[in-house]
mmCIF file of C-alpha atoms and ligand atoms in Angstrom:
data_model
loop_
_atom_site.group_PDB
_atom_site.id
_atom_site.type_symbol
_atom_site.label_atom_id
_atom_site.label_comp_id
_atom_site.label_asym_id
_atom_site.label_seq_id
_atom_site.Cartn_x
_atom_site.Cartn_y
_atom_site.Cartn_z
ATOM 1 C CA UNK A 1 -72.058 41.099 -7.523
ATOM 2 C CA UNK A 2 -68.861 43.328 -6.618
ATOM 3 C CA UNK A 3 -67.097 42.170 -3.516
ATOM 4 C CA UNK A 4 -65.432 43.727 -0.823
ATOM 5 C CA UNK A 5 -62.417 41.403 -0.563
ATOM 6 C CA UNK A 6 -60.808 41.296 2.752
ATOM 7 C CA UNK A 7 -59.309 37.773 2.577
ATOM 8 C CA UNK A 8 -55.710 38.867 2.154
ATOM 9 C CA UNK A 9 -53.584 41.849 1.320
ATOM 10 C CA UNK A 10 -52.427 39.715 -1.685
ATOM 11 C CA UNK A 11 -55.696 40.514 -3.652
ATOM 12 C CA UNK A 12 -54.748 44.102 -4.622
ATOM 13 C CA UNK A 13 -54.471 45.002 -8.306
ATOM 14 C CA UNK A 14 -52.141 47.412 -9.810
ATOM 15 C CA UNK A 15 -53.459 50.967 -10.301
ATOM 16 C CA UNK A 16 -53.202 52.802 -13.527
ATOM 17 C CA UNK A 17 -50.198 54.685 -12.290
ATOM 18 C CA UNK A 18 -48.391 51.496 -11.365
ATOM 19 C CA UNK A 19 -49.541 49.960 -14.768
ATOM 20 C CA UNK A 20 -47.928 52.942 -16.479
ATOM 21 C CA UNK A 21 -44.602 52.524 -14.707
ATOM 22 C CA UNK A 22 -44.476 48.846 -15.584
ATOM 23 C CA UNK A 23 -45.297 49.414 -19.398
ATOM 24 C CA UNK A 24 -42.542 52.204 -19.498
ATOM 25 C CA UNK A 25 -39.918 50.159 -17.576
ATOM 26 C CA UNK A 26 -36.618 49.905 -19.209
ATOM 27 C CA UNK A 27 -35.560 46.229 -19.230
ATOM 28 C CA UNK A 28 -32.748 43.850 -19.981
ATOM 29 C CA UNK A 29 -31.889 40.089 -19.360
ATOM 30 C CA UNK A 30 -31.828 39.819 -15.512
ATOM 31 C CA UNK A 31 -30.005 36.181 -15.600
ATOM 32 C CA UNK A 32 -27.206 38.450 -17.283
ATOM 33 C CA UNK A 33 -27.820 40.897 -14.350
ATOM 34 C CA UNK A 34 -28.512 43.367 -17.305
ATOM 35 C CA UNK A 35 -32.120 44.489 -16.179
ATOM 36 C CA UNK A 36 -31.687 47.985 -14.780
ATOM 37 C CA UNK A 37 -35.060 48.300 -13.307
ATOM 38 C CA UNK A 38 -34.578 45.061 -11.391
ATOM 39 C CA UNK A 39 -31.141 46.204 -10.446
ATOM 40 C CA UNK A 40 -32.624 49.654 -9.112
ATOM 41 C CA UNK A 41 -35.314 47.809 -7.153
ATOM 42 C CA UNK A 42 -32.740 45.491 -5.553
ATOM 43 C CA UNK A 43 -30.687 48.491 -4.520
ATOM 44 C CA UNK A 44 -33.513 50.486 -3.338
ATOM 45 C CA UNK A 45 -34.748 47.580 -0.879
ATOM 46 C CA UNK A 46 -31.227 46.927 0.178
ATOM 47 C CA UNK A 47 -30.823 50.653 1.126
ATOM 48 C CA UNK A 48 -34.209 50.615 3.100
ATOM 49 C CA UNK A 49 -33.289 47.523 5.091
ATOM 50 C CA UNK A 50 -29.452 48.737 5.673
ATOM 51 C CA UNK A 51 -28.060 45.839 3.836
ATOM 52 C CA UNK A 52 -25.283 45.577 1.245
ATOM 53 C CA UNK A 53 -27.442 43.895 -1.636
ATOM 54 C CA UNK A 54 -30.811 42.431 -2.726
ATOM 55 C CA UNK A 55 -32.230 39.776 -5.045
ATOM 56 C CA UNK A 56 -35.624 40.013 -6.732
ATOM 57 C CA UNK A 57 -37.497 36.612 -6.418
ATOM 58 C CA UNK A 58 -40.865 35.717 -7.559
ATOM 59 C CA UNK A 59 -42.769 35.339 -4.265
ATOM 60 C CA UNK A 60 -42.314 35.429 -0.507
ATOM 61 C CA UNK A 61 -42.099 31.782 -0.312
ATOM 62 C CA UNK A 62 -39.352 31.558 -2.772
ATOM 63 C CA UNK A 63 -37.542 34.266 -0.926
ATOM 64 C CA UNK A 64 -37.577 32.152 2.197
ATOM 65 C CA UNK A 65 -36.483 28.951 0.700
ATOM 66 C CA UNK A 66 -33.648 30.626 -1.312
ATOM 67 C CA UNK A 67 -32.534 32.156 1.996
ATOM 68 C CA UNK A 68 -32.844 28.664 3.871
ATOM 69 C CA UNK A 69 -30.766 27.142 0.855
ATOM 70 C CA UNK A 70 -28.217 29.715 1.276
ATOM 71 C CA UNK A 71 -27.735 29.799 5.064
ATOM 72 C CA UNK A 72 -27.977 26.156 5.610
ATOM 73 C CA UNK A 73 -27.000 22.586 4.023
ATOM 74 C CA UNK A 74 -28.710 19.278 4.027
ATOM 75 C CA UNK A 75 -29.305 17.823 7.601
ATOM 76 C CA UNK A 76 -28.819 21.347 9.302
ATOM 77 C CA UNK A 77 -31.600 22.314 11.623
ATOM 78 C CA UNK A 78 -33.430 25.555 11.687
ATOM 79 C CA UNK A 79 -35.340 26.977 14.733
ATOM 80 C CA UNK A 80 -38.616 28.651 14.074
ATOM 81 C CA UNK A 81 -41.994 29.282 15.751
ATOM 82 C CA UNK A 82 -44.864 26.672 15.445
ATOM 83 C CA UNK A 83 -47.036 29.374 13.828
ATOM 84 C CA UNK A 84 -44.336 30.683 11.371
ATOM 85 C CA UNK A 85 -45.530 30.928 7.713
ATOM 86 C CA UNK A 86 -42.454 29.080 6.696
ATOM 87 C CA UNK A 87 -43.410 26.105 8.584
ATOM 88 C CA UNK A 88 -47.233 26.186 7.954
ATOM 89 C CA UNK A 89 -47.944 27.315 4.691
ATOM 90 C CA UNK A 90 -44.774 26.914 2.395
ATOM 91 C CA UNK A 91 -45.316 23.417 1.238
ATOM 92 C CA UNK A 92 -42.706 22.068 3.449
ATOM 93 C CA UNK A 93 -39.948 23.748 1.237
ATOM 94 C CA UNK A 94 -37.440 23.740 3.757
ATOM 95 C CA UNK A 95 -37.414 19.906 4.224
ATOM 96 C CA UNK A 96 -38.495 19.252 0.629
ATOM 97 C CA UNK A 97 -36.028 21.418 -1.194
ATOM 98 C CA UNK A 98 -33.437 22.313 1.160
ATOM 99 C CA UNK A 99 -33.324 19.338 3.263
ATOM 100 C CA UNK A 100 -33.207 21.495 6.378
ATOM 101 C CA UNK A 101 -34.611 20.131 9.550
ATOM 102 C CA UNK A 102 -37.441 22.349 11.167
ATOM 103 C CA UNK A 103 -37.190 22.469 14.923
ATOM 104 C CA UNK A 104 -40.365 23.920 16.231
ATOM 105 C CA UNK A 105 -40.546 26.263 19.238
ATOM 106 C CA UNK A 106 -43.670 28.027 20.851
ATOM 107 C CA UNK A 107 -44.676 31.116 19.267
ATOM 108 C CA UNK A 108 -45.767 33.537 22.235
ATOM 109 C CA UNK A 109 -49.161 35.645 21.445
ATOM 110 C CA UNK A 110 -47.074 38.558 20.260
ATOM 111 C CA UNK A 111 -45.270 36.504 17.582
ATOM 112 C CA UNK A 112 -41.893 36.131 19.496
ATOM 113 C CA UNK A 113 -40.219 32.922 20.823
ATOM 114 C CA UNK A 114 -39.023 33.139 24.247
ATOM 115 C CA UNK A 115 -35.144 33.474 24.380
ATOM 116 C CA UNK A 116 -34.396 30.820 26.808
ATOM 117 C CA UNK A 117 -36.448 28.365 24.771
ATOM 118 C CA UNK A 118 -34.285 29.369 21.819
ATOM 119 C CA UNK A 119 -31.242 28.942 23.899
ATOM 120 C CA UNK A 120 -32.093 25.427 25.079
ATOM 121 C CA UNK A 121 -33.147 24.238 21.850
ATOM 122 C CA UNK A 122 -29.810 25.133 20.426
ATOM 123 C CA UNK A 123 -27.868 21.868 20.011
ATOM 124 C CA UNK A 124 -24.576 20.932 21.570
ATOM 125 C CA UNK A 125 -21.853 19.663 19.103
ATOM 126 C CA UNK A 126 -22.515 16.090 19.170
ATOM 127 C CA UNK A 127 -22.504 13.535 16.329
ATOM 128 C CA UNK A 128 -26.177 12.540 17.346
ATOM 129 C CA UNK A 129 -27.442 16.019 16.623
ATOM 130 C CA UNK A 130 -28.274 17.969 13.572
ATOM 131 C CA UNK A 131 -26.258 21.132 13.456
ATOM 132 C CA UNK A 132 -28.301 24.193 14.744
ATOM 133 C CA UNK A 133 -27.603 26.549 11.889
ATOM 134 C CA UNK A 134 -30.412 29.162 11.342
ATOM 135 C CA UNK A 135 -33.009 30.857 13.515
ATOM 136 C CA UNK A 136 -35.985 32.189 11.426
ATOM 137 C CA UNK A 137 -38.253 35.126 12.732
ATOM 138 C CA UNK A 138 -41.144 36.598 11.383
ATOM 139 C CA UNK A 139 -42.288 40.301 11.503
ATOM 140 C CA UNK A 140 -45.152 41.258 11.245
ATOM 141 C CA UNK A 141 -46.094 37.745 12.458
ATOM 142 C CA UNK A 142 -49.082 36.751 10.324
ATOM 143 C CA UNK A 143 -50.566 33.950 12.564
ATOM 144 C CA UNK A 144 -50.023 35.810 15.774
ATOM 145 C CA UNK A 145 -52.552 38.443 14.561
ATOM 146 C CA UNK A 146 -50.181 40.375 12.412
ATOM 147 C CA UNK A 147 -48.237 41.504 15.454
ATOM 148 C CA UNK A 148 -45.418 43.977 14.844
ATOM 149 C CA UNK A 149 -42.255 42.940 16.596
ATOM 150 C CA UNK A 150 -39.888 45.532 17.763
ATOM 151 C CA UNK A 151 -36.072 46.033 17.391
ATOM 152 C CA UNK A 152 -35.425 45.059 21.101
ATOM 153 C CA UNK A 153 -36.526 41.655 20.627
ATOM 154 C CA UNK A 154 -34.970 41.104 17.303
ATOM 155 C CA UNK A 155 -31.663 42.385 18.395
ATOM 156 C CA UNK A 156 -31.638 40.107 21.454
ATOM 157 C CA UNK A 157 -32.660 36.973 19.430
ATOM 158 C CA UNK A 158 -30.258 37.736 16.724
ATOM 159 C CA UNK A 159 -27.401 38.274 19.197
ATOM 160 C CA UNK A 160 -28.298 34.940 20.980
ATOM 161 C CA UNK A 161 -28.186 33.095 17.700
ATOM 162 C CA UNK A 162 -24.942 34.590 16.515
ATOM 163 C CA UNK A 163 -23.244 33.726 19.867
ATOM 164 C CA UNK A 164 -23.927 30.085 19.017
ATOM 165 C CA UNK A 165 -22.453 30.584 15.552
ATOM 166 C CA UNK A 166 -26.122 30.528 13.965
ATOM 167 C CA UNK A 167 -27.480 32.878 11.236
ATOM 168 C CA UNK A 168 -30.791 34.714 11.393
ATOM 169 C CA UNK A 169 -33.366 35.000 8.671
ATOM 170 C CA UNK A 170 -36.307 37.267 8.998
ATOM 171 C CA UNK A 171 -39.482 36.713 7.291
ATOM 172 C CA UNK A 172 -40.411 40.295 6.672
ATOM 173 C CA UNK A 173 -43.189 39.758 4.107
ATOM 174 C CA UNK A 174 -45.001 42.622 5.844
ATOM 175 C CA UNK A 175 -41.851 44.295 7.287
ATOM 176 C CA UNK A 176 -43.081 47.744 6.238
ATOM 177 C CA UNK A 177 -46.339 47.317 8.186
ATOM 178 C CA UNK A 178 -44.005 46.508 11.248
ATOM 179 C CA UNK A 179 -42.002 49.468 10.631
ATOM 180 C CA UNK A 180 -44.876 51.910 10.286
ATOM 181 C CA UNK A 181 -46.945 50.459 13.142
ATOM 182 C CA UNK A 182 -43.714 50.875 15.377
ATOM 183 C CA UNK A 183 -42.723 54.283 14.159
ATOM 184 C CA UNK A 184 -39.396 52.996 13.191
ATOM 185 C CA UNK A 185 -37.337 52.924 10.033
ATOM 186 C CA UNK A 186 -37.375 49.382 8.605
ATOM 187 C CA UNK A 187 -33.562 49.217 8.814
ATOM 188 C CA UNK A 188 -33.936 49.356 12.618
ATOM 189 C CA UNK A 189 -35.771 46.246 12.588
ATOM 190 C CA UNK A 190 -33.338 44.297 10.396
ATOM 191 C CA UNK A 191 -29.960 45.776 11.829
ATOM 192 C CA UNK A 192 -28.992 42.611 13.373
ATOM 193 C CA UNK A 193 -30.454 39.763 11.278
ATOM 194 C CA UNK A 194 -28.337 38.265 8.311
ATOM 195 C CA UNK A 195 -31.059 38.113 5.712
ATOM 196 C CA UNK A 196 -34.637 39.604 5.325
ATOM 197 C CA UNK A 197 -37.257 38.724 2.646
ATOM 198 C CA UNK A 198 -39.930 41.601 2.094
ATOM 199 C CA UNK A 199 -42.952 41.047 -0.070
ATOM 200 C CA UNK A 200 -44.172 43.726 -2.487
ATOM 201 C CA UNK A 201 -47.320 41.947 -3.475
ATOM 202 C CA UNK A 202 -49.024 42.395 -0.103
ATOM 203 C CA UNK A 203 -49.585 45.637 1.587
ATOM 204 C CA UNK A 204 -47.249 47.534 -0.826
ATOM 205 C CA UNK A 205 -49.948 46.722 -3.781
ATOM 206 C CA UNK A 206 -47.646 45.261 -6.531
ATOM 207 C CA UNK A 207 -48.849 42.365 -8.326
ATOM 208 C CA UNK A 208 -45.739 40.099 -8.015
ATOM 209 C CA UNK A 209 -42.548 39.752 -6.197
ATOM 210 C CA UNK A 210 -40.294 39.858 -3.263
ATOM 211 C CA UNK A 211 -36.862 41.047 -2.509
ATOM 212 C CA UNK A 212 -34.324 39.036 -0.242
ATOM 213 C CA UNK A 213 -31.671 41.140 1.161
ATOM 214 C CA UNK A 214 -28.246 40.528 2.819
ATOM 215 C CA UNK A 215 -24.646 40.770 2.591
ATOM 216 C CA UNK A 216 -23.036 41.065 -0.871
ATOM 217 C CA UNK A 217 -21.407 37.576 -0.318
ATOM 218 C CA UNK A 218 -24.914 36.135 0.877
ATOM 219 C CA UNK A 219 -26.668 37.492 -2.050
ATOM 220 C CA UNK A 220 -24.167 36.138 -4.652
ATOM 221 C CA UNK A 221 -24.755 32.743 -2.977
ATOM 222 C CA UNK A 222 -28.455 33.190 -3.090
ATOM 223 C CA UNK A 223 -28.261 34.052 -6.741
ATOM 224 C CA UNK A 224 -27.098 30.425 -7.532
ATOM 225 C CA UNK A 225 -29.939 29.062 -5.227
ATOM 226 C CA UNK A 226 -32.555 31.315 -7.079
ATOM 227 C CA UNK A 227 -31.294 29.679 -10.427
ATOM 228 C CA UNK A 228 -31.652 26.124 -8.848
ATOM 229 C CA UNK A 229 -35.167 26.652 -7.923
ATOM 230 C CA UNK A 230 -36.050 28.001 -11.431
ATOM 231 C CA UNK A 231 -36.396 31.639 -10.461
ATOM 232 C CA UNK A 232 -33.866 33.168 -12.804
ATOM 233 C CA UNK A 233 -36.308 35.714 -14.661
ATOM 234 C CA UNK A 234 -35.445 37.617 -17.731
ATOM 235 C CA UNK A 235 -36.982 41.099 -18.657
ATOM 236 C CA UNK A 236 -38.107 41.018 -14.987
ATOM 237 C CA UNK A 237 -37.918 44.685 -15.101
ATOM 238 C CA UNK A 238 -41.710 44.962 -16.177
ATOM 239 C CA UNK A 239 -42.769 43.422 -12.683
ATOM 240 C CA UNK A 240 -39.828 45.366 -10.815
ATOM 241 C CA UNK A 241 -40.998 48.452 -11.979
ATOM 242 C CA UNK A 242 -44.278 47.864 -9.785
ATOM 243 C CA UNK A 243 -42.312 47.183 -6.899
ATOM 244 C CA UNK A 244 -40.305 50.504 -7.214
ATOM 245 C CA UNK A 245 -43.576 52.350 -7.645
ATOM 246 C CA UNK A 246 -44.904 50.683 -4.598
ATOM 247 C CA UNK A 247 -41.711 51.666 -2.735
ATOM 248 C CA UNK A 248 -42.010 55.226 -3.797
ATOM 249 C CA UNK A 249 -45.875 55.507 -3.145
ATOM 250 C CA UNK A 250 -47.209 52.943 -0.988
ATOM 251 C CA UNK A 251 -45.338 52.523 2.230
ATOM 252 C CA UNK A 252 -46.378 55.584 4.275
ATOM 253 C CA UNK A 253 -50.038 54.819 3.133
ATOM 254 C CA UNK A 254 -49.855 51.706 5.240
ATOM 255 C CA UNK A 255 -50.994 53.786 8.304
ATOM 256 C CA UNK A 256 -54.467 53.859 6.576
ATOM 257 C CA UNK A 257 -54.666 50.126 6.448
ATOM 258 C CA UNK A 258 -53.662 49.916 10.207
ATOM 259 C CA UNK A 259 -56.362 52.563 10.985
ATOM 260 C CA UNK A 260 -59.116 50.804 8.945
ATOM 261 C CA UNK A 261 -58.019 47.538 10.746
ATOM 262 C CA UNK A 262 -58.468 49.119 14.068
ATOM 263 C CA UNK A 263 -61.881 50.468 13.253
ATOM 264 C CA UNK A 264 -63.001 47.012 11.898
ATOM 265 C CA UNK A 265 -61.519 45.325 15.082
ATOM 266 C CA UNK A 266 -63.623 47.679 17.140
ATOM 267 C CA UNK A 267 -66.623 47.152 15.289
ATOM 268 C CA UNK A 268 -66.174 43.411 15.541
ATOM 269 C CA UNK A 269 -65.603 43.536 19.322
ATOM 270 C CA UNK A 270 -68.897 45.374 19.667
ATOM 271 C CA UNK A 271 -70.883 42.314 18.171
ATOM 272 C CA UNK A 272 -72.088 39.810 20.381
ATOM 273 C CA UNK A 273 -70.712 36.419 19.617
ATOM 274 C CA UNK A 274 -67.417 37.842 18.038
ATOM 275 C CA UNK A 275 -63.903 38.764 19.711
ATOM 276 C CA UNK A 276 -61.099 40.210 18.206
ATOM 277 C CA UNK A 277 -57.812 38.595 18.999
ATOM 278 C CA UNK A 278 -55.355 40.574 16.965
ATOM 279 C CA UNK A 279 -56.423 43.999 18.672
ATOM 280 C CA UNK A 280 -56.856 42.835 22.197
ATOM 281 C CA UNK A 281 -54.010 44.944 23.669
ATOM 282 C CA UNK A 282 -51.526 42.141 24.022
ATOM 283 C CA UNK A 283 -49.492 42.987 21.094
ATOM 284 C CA UNK A 284 -48.971 45.679 18.489
ATOM 285 C CA UNK A 285 -51.575 45.394 15.637
ATOM 286 C CA UNK A 286 -51.296 46.087 11.901
ATOM 287 C CA UNK A 287 -53.439 45.380 9.222
ATOM 288 C CA UNK A 288 -54.477 41.738 9.904
ATOM 289 C CA UNK A 289 -57.683 41.462 11.951
ATOM 290 C CA UNK A 290 -58.346 37.776 13.608
ATOM 291 C CA UNK A 291 -61.451 37.040 15.567
ATOM 292 C CA UNK A 292 -63.114 34.138 17.032
ATOM 293 C CA UNK A 293 -66.775 33.224 16.356
ATOM 294 C CA UNK A 294 -68.799 31.908 19.307
ATOM 295 C CA UNK A 295 -72.170 30.925 18.267
ATOM 296 C CA UNK A 296 -73.196 29.159 21.352
ATOM 297 C CA UNK A 297 -72.761 32.331 23.442
ATOM 298 C CA UNK A 298 -75.576 33.842 21.461
ATOM 299 C CA UNK A 299 -77.813 30.732 21.358
ATOM 300 C CA UNK A 300 -76.804 29.857 17.822
ATOM 301 C CA UNK A 301 -74.280 26.773 18.297
ATOM 302 C CA UNK A 302 -74.495 25.956 14.565
ATOM 303 C CA UNK A 303 -72.902 29.348 13.758
ATOM 304 C CA UNK A 304 -69.280 28.670 13.145
ATOM 305 C CA UNK A 305 -66.483 30.341 11.196
ATOM 306 C CA UNK A 306 -67.254 28.440 8.134
ATOM 307 C CA UNK A 307 -70.891 29.359 8.163
ATOM 308 C CA UNK A 308 -70.208 32.877 8.861
ATOM 309 C CA UNK A 309 -67.870 33.088 5.975
ATOM 310 C CA UNK A 310 -70.503 31.803 3.613
ATOM 311 C CA UNK A 311 -73.039 34.095 5.034
ATOM 312 C CA UNK A 312 -70.674 37.202 4.549
ATOM 313 C CA UNK A 313 -70.205 36.129 0.892
ATOM 314 C CA UNK A 314 -73.859 36.336 0.366
ATOM 315 C CA UNK A 315 -73.564 40.003 1.629
ATOM 316 C CA UNK A 316 -70.824 40.829 -0.745
ATOM 317 C CA UNK A 317 -67.950 40.497 1.752
ATOM 318 C CA UNK A 318 -65.114 37.984 1.344
ATOM 319 C CA UNK A 319 -63.210 36.741 4.516
ATOM 320 C CA UNK A 320 -61.297 33.589 5.273
ATOM 321 C CA UNK A 321 -62.292 31.165 7.920
ATOM 322 C CA UNK A 322 -59.235 29.431 9.510
ATOM 323 C CA UNK A 323 -61.576 26.270 9.625
ATOM 324 C CA UNK A 324 -61.702 24.216 12.909
ATOM 325 C CA UNK A 325 -60.279 26.860 15.215
ATOM 326 C CA UNK A 326 -63.448 29.090 14.679
ATOM 327 C CA UNK A 327 -61.186 31.709 13.794
ATOM 328 C CA UNK A 328 -61.538 34.182 11.048
ATOM 329 C CA UNK A 329 -59.381 36.729 9.242
ATOM 330 C CA UNK A 330 -59.977 39.966 7.547
ATOM 331 C CA UNK A 331 -57.063 42.070 6.164
ATOM 332 C CA UNK A 332 -57.243 45.667 5.186
ATOM 333 C CA UNK A 333 -55.435 46.852 2.197
ATOM 334 C CA UNK A 334 -55.040 49.432 -0.641
ATOM 335 C CA UNK A 335 -58.287 48.329 -2.176
ATOM 336 C CA UNK A 336 -60.267 48.875 1.045
ATOM 337 C CA UNK A 337 -61.464 52.336 2.372
ATOM 338 C CA UNK A 338 -63.493 53.444 5.358
ATOM 339 C CA UNK A 339 -66.761 52.682 3.464
ATOM 340 C CA UNK A 340 -65.843 49.153 2.983
ATOM 341 C CA UNK A 341 -65.195 48.882 6.732
ATOM 342 C CA UNK A 342 -68.686 50.016 7.433
ATOM 343 C CA UNK A 343 -70.250 47.631 5.073
ATOM 344 C CA UNK A 344 -68.156 44.664 6.456
ATOM 345 C CA UNK A 345 -69.255 45.579 10.095
ATOM 346 C CA UNK A 346 -72.799 46.000 8.941
ATOM 347 C CA UNK A 347 -72.637 42.609 7.185
ATOM 348 C CA UNK A 348 -71.151 40.659 10.064
ATOM 349 C CA UNK A 349 -73.918 42.250 12.385
ATOM 350 C CA UNK A 350 -76.575 41.123 9.951
ATOM 351 C CA UNK A 351 -75.071 37.508 9.354
ATOM 352 C CA UNK A 352 -74.938 36.943 13.123
ATOM 353 C CA UNK A 353 -78.616 38.050 13.435
ATOM 354 C CA UNK A 354 -79.650 35.446 10.834
ATOM 355 C CA UNK A 355 -80.884 32.074 12.213
HETATM 356 C C1 PLP B 401 -45.561 36.038 6.735
HETATM 357 C C2 PLP B 401 -45.564 35.478 5.337
HETATM 358 N N1 PLP B 401 -44.429 35.071 4.920
HETATM 359 C C3 PLP B 401 -44.350 34.595 3.536
HETATM 360 C C4 PLP B 401 -45.550 34.575 2.766
HETATM 361 C C5 PLP B 401 -45.558 33.991 1.376
HETATM 362 O O1 PLP B 401 -45.599 34.807 0.384
HETATM 363 P P1 PLP B 401 -45.884 34.281 -1.085
HETATM 364 O O2 PLP B 401 -47.428 34.242 -1.093
HETATM 365 O O3 PLP B 401 -45.614 35.463 -2.066
HETATM 366 O O4 PLP B 401 -45.224 33.233 -1.341
HETATM 367 C C6 PLP B 401 -46.630 35.153 3.211
HETATM 368 C C7 PLP B 401 -47.845 35.093 2.428
HETATM 369 O O5 PLP B 401 -48.879 35.372 2.938
HETATM 370 C C8 PLP B 401 -46.753 35.378 4.450
HETATM 371 O O6 PLP B 401 -47.833 36.001 5.128
#
């Protein structure tokens, strides 16, 4: 059976044109700084986010931990939301590799963290406390429904952190989704943060890679940290070429993913027993569709997110269940078209009707 894969935008496969760009890439040894394709990708991304320099890394997780290693030292503290990807899904890398103490604050529904809560959490200078060194934000915010966070909030949070001598790192795994949804340039979102990590391997459709951007001095230090975590790659231009192709061809088309996500969300909301939380008017949605499953409300208490996910698979639809919370997630991407959305809605309807 050919599946419609809505588990994540990481499942995309390179198109023929992207593969051609990869096959014909001019390469060199990137550890010597001699891969022209990697260098070009790094410059392109730095320009797009209005920063001085970029560093190609293997994954979003690597980009985030390299940023943390570069900004903070052992025993320092970083502030971040309780639903931050860096906190939930990166293997505890900040503590395990960087020795940085995570100080968790409540994420609001729209992915932000209350500014007063940030201010209150910043430690006074006292030998008993870790040094508050870094604030980590996320845009779009994955677990907050893929919400796009606007420049006003990012600016205010960055100014607050800076006024206390802290740095700000932005997990922008899906930064271009945020920029497209908000109708602004990516550089508007990053103008006050000190570093940003952007993934090429999600909505942009490249097979591998992320880019960490910051000042020249920051990236020079990050280069050492990338080496320490084993991220020094050699003829990496082969994969960087896919990133360049993605930046040149796949940014504007993210609007299609957002439109498909909105159609899917509306379809889900019209099905008794399901309610969409990512597209509920409380935040700016993008390509992630989160919804809750309430089997009891339709007289089928045994129907939970895990069972629905299994049933959908039988209908040829792959979607992730978030387990005990009875939440599910569907993600639109370059491999999903309008017909797939209709099929997914039909499969959801049929799966809920089965007893
Ligand atoms: C917001 C966010 N940050 C970071 C990552 C990590 O990216 P990677 O899977 O490339 O390590 C992800 C992955 O889904 C993500 O959603």
